[in-house]
PDB file of C-alpha atoms in Angstrom:
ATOM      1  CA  UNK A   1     113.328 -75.213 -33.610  1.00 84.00           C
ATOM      2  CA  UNK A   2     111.912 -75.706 -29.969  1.00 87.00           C
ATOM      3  CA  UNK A   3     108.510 -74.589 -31.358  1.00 84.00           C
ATOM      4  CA  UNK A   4     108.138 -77.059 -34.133  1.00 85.00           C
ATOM      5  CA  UNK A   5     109.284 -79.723 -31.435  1.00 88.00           C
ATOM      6  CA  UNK A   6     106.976 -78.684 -29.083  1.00 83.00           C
ATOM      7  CA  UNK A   7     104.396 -78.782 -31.886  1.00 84.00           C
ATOM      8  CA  UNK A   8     104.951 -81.903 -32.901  1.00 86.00           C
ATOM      9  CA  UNK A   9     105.325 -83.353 -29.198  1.00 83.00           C
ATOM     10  CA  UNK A  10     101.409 -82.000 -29.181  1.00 84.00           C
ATOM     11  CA  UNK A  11     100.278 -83.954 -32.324  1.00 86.00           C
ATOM     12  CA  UNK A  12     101.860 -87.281 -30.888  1.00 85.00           C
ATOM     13  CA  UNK A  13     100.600 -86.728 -27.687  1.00 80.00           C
ATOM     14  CA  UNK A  14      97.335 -85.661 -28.901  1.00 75.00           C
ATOM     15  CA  UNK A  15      97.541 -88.821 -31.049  1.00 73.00           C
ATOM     16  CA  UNK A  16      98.195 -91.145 -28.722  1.00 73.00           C
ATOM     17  CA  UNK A  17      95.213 -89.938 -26.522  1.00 70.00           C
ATOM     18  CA  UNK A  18      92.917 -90.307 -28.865  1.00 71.00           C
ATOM     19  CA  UNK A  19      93.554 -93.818 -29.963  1.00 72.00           C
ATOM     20  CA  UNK A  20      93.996 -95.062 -26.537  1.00 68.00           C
ATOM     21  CA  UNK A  21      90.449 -93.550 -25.798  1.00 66.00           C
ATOM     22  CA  UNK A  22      89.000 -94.752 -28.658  1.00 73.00           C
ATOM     23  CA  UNK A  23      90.537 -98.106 -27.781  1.00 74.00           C
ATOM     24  CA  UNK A  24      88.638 -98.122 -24.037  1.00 75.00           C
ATOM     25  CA  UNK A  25      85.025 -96.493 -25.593  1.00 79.00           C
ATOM     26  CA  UNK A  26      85.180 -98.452 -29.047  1.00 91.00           C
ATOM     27  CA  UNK A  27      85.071-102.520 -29.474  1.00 92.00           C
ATOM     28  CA  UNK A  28      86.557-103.647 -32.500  1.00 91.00           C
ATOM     29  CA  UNK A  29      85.306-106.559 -34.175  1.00 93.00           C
ATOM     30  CA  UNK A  30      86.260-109.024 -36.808  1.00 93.00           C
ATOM     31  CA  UNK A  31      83.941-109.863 -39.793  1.00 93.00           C
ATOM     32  CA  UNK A  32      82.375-112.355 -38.327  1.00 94.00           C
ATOM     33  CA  UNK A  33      81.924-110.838 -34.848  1.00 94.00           C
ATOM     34  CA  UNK A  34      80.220-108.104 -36.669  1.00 93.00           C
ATOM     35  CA  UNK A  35      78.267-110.169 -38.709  1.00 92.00           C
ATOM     36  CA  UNK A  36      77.022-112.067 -35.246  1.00 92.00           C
ATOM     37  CA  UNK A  37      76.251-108.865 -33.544  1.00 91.00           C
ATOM     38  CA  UNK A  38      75.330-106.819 -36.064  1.00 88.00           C
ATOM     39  CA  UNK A  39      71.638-107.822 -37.218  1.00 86.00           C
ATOM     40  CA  UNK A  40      70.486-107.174 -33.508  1.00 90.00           C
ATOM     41  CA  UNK A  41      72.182-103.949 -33.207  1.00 94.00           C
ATOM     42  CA  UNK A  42      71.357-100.648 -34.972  1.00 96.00           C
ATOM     43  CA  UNK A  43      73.815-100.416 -37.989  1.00 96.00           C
ATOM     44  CA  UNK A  44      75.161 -97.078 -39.060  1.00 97.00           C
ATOM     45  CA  UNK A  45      77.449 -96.328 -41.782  1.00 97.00           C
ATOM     46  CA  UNK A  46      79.029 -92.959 -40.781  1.00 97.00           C
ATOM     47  CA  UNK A  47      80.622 -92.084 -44.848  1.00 97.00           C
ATOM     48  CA  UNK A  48      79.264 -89.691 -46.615  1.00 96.00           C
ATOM     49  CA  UNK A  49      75.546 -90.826 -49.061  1.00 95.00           C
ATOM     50  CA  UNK A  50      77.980 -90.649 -52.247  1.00 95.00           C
ATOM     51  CA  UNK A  51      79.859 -93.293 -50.592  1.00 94.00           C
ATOM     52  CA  UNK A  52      76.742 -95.210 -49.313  1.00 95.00           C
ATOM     53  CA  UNK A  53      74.913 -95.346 -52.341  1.00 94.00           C
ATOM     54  CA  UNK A  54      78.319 -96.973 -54.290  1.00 93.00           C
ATOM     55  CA  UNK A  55      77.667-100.001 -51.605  1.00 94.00           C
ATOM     56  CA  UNK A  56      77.125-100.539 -48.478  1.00 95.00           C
ATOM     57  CA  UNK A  57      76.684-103.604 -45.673  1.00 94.00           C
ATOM     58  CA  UNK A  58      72.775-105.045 -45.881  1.00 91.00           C
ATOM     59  CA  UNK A  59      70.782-103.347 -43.655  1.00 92.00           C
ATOM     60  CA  UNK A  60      73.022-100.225 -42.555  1.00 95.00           C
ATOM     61  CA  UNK A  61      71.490 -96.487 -42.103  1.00 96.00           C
ATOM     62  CA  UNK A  62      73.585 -93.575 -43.515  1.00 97.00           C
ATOM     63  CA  UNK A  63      74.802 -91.181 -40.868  1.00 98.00           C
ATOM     64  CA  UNK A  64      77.386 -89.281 -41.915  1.00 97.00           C
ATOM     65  CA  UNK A  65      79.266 -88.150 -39.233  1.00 95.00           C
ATOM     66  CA  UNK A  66      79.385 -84.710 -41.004  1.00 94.00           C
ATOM     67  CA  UNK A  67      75.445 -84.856 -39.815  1.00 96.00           C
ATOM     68  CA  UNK A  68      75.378 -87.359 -36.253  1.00 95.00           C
ATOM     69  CA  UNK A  69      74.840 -84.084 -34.154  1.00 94.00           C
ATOM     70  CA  UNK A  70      72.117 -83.158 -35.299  1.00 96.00           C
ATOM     71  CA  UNK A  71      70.878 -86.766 -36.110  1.00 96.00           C
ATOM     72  CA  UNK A  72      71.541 -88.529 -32.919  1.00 94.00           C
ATOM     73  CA  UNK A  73      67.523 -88.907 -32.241  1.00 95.00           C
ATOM     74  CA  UNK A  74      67.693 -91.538 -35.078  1.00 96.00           C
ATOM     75  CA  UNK A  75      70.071 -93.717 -32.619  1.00 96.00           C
ATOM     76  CA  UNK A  76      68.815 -95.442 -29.891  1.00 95.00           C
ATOM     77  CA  UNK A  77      70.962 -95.084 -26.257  1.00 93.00           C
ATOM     78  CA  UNK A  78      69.754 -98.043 -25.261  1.00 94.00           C
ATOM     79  CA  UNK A  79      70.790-100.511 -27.920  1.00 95.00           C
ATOM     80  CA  UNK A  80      73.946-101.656 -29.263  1.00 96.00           C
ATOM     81  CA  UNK A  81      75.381 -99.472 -32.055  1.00 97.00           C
ATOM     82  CA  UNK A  82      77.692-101.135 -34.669  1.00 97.00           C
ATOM     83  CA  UNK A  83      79.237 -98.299 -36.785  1.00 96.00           C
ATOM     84  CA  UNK A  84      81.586 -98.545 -39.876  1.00 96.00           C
ATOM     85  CA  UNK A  85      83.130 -95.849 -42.352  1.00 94.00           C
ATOM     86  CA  UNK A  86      85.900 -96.574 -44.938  1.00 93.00           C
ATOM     87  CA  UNK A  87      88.654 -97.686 -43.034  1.00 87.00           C
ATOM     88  CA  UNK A  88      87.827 -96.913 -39.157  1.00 79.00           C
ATOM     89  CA  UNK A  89      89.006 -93.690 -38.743  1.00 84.00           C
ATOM     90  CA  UNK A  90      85.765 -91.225 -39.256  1.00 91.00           C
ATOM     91  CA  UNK A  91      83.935 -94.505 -37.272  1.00 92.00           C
ATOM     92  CA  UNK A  92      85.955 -93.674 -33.993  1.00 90.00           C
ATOM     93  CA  UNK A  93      85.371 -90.199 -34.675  1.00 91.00           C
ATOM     94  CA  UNK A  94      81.612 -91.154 -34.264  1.00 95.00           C
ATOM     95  CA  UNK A  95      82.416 -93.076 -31.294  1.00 93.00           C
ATOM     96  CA  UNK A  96      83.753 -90.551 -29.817  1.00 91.00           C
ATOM     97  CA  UNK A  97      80.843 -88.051 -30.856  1.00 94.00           C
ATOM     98  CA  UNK A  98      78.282 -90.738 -29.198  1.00 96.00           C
ATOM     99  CA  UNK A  99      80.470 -91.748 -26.122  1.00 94.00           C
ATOM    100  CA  UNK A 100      80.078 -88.186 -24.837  1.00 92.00           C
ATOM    101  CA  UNK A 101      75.863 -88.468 -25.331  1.00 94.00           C
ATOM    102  CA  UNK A 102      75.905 -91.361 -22.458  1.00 93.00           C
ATOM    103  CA  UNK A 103      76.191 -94.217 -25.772  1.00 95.00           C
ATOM    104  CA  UNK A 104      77.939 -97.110 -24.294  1.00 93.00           C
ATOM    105  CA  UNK A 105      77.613 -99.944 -26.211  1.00 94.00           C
ATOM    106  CA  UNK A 106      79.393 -99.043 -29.436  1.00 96.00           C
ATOM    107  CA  UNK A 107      81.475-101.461 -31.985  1.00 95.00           C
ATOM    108  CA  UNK A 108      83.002-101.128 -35.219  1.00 92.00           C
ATOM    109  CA  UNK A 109      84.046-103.624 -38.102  1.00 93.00           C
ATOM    110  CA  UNK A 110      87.519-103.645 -37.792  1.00 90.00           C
ATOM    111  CA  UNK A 111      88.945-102.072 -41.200  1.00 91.00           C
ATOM    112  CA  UNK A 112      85.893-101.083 -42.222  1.00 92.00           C
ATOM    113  CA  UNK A 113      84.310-101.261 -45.151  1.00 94.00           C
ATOM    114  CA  UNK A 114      87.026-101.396 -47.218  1.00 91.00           C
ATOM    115  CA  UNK A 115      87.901-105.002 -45.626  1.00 89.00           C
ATOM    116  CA  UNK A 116      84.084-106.105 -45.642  1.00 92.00           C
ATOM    117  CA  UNK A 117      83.663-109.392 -48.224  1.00 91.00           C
ATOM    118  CA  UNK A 118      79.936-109.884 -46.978  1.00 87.00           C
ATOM    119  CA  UNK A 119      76.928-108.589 -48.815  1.00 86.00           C
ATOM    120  CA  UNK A 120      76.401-105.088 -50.017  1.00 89.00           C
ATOM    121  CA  UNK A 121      73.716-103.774 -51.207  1.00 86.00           C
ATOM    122  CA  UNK A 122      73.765-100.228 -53.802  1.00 84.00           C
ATOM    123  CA  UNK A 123      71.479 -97.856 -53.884  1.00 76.00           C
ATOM    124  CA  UNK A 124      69.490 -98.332 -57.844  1.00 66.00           C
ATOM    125  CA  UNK A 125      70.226 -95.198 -59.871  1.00 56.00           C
TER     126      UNK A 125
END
């Protein structure tokens, strides 16, 4: 009994760390804060291409963050990165993935895609 508590005193804490952390290393941004920033940034979509190709924001590259590792090359440190999955979470993930390469200047669409009612663009089959 004192295990599983300790266990799941572990997955809280470990919770709480890591949205807190995303929360200092991650700016989250509105619609239309994204859509200000956005076109002067380099946009990444971090879901997987099945995912991209059924639609995704004008302009955006496909990272997945399955690949970012050994992509990162393809993202500049010096200019601001606005990243967006589904719904946020693999997005922070990324964040967190980039924050430890020395990327500062990171920003996701709050909600992600999922919540996006600007234009999309799919990929012609």
């Amino acid at each position: 009994m004192i295990g599983l508590i300790v266990v799941l005193a572990a997955i809280l804490a470990y919770g709480l760390f890591t949205y807190f952390y995303q929360k200092k290393i991650l700016k989250r941004l509105t619609q239309e804060q994204f859509i200000e920033g956005y076109r002067k940034a380099q946009l990444i979509d971090v879901r997987e291409p099945k995912e991209f190709e059924g639609g995704h924001i004008l302009g955006a590259r496909n990272i997945p963050t399955t690949q970012l590792k050994m992509r990162l090359q393809e993202v500049r440190p010096d200019r601001p990165v606005y990243i967006y999955c589904q719904n946020s979470m693999r997005s922070g993930r990324a964040a967190q993935m980039l924050y430890r390469k020395g990327y500062r200047d990171l920003y996701t669409l709050n909600g992600g895609f999922k919540k996006w009612t600007g234009k999309i663009k799919y990929k012609k089959q």
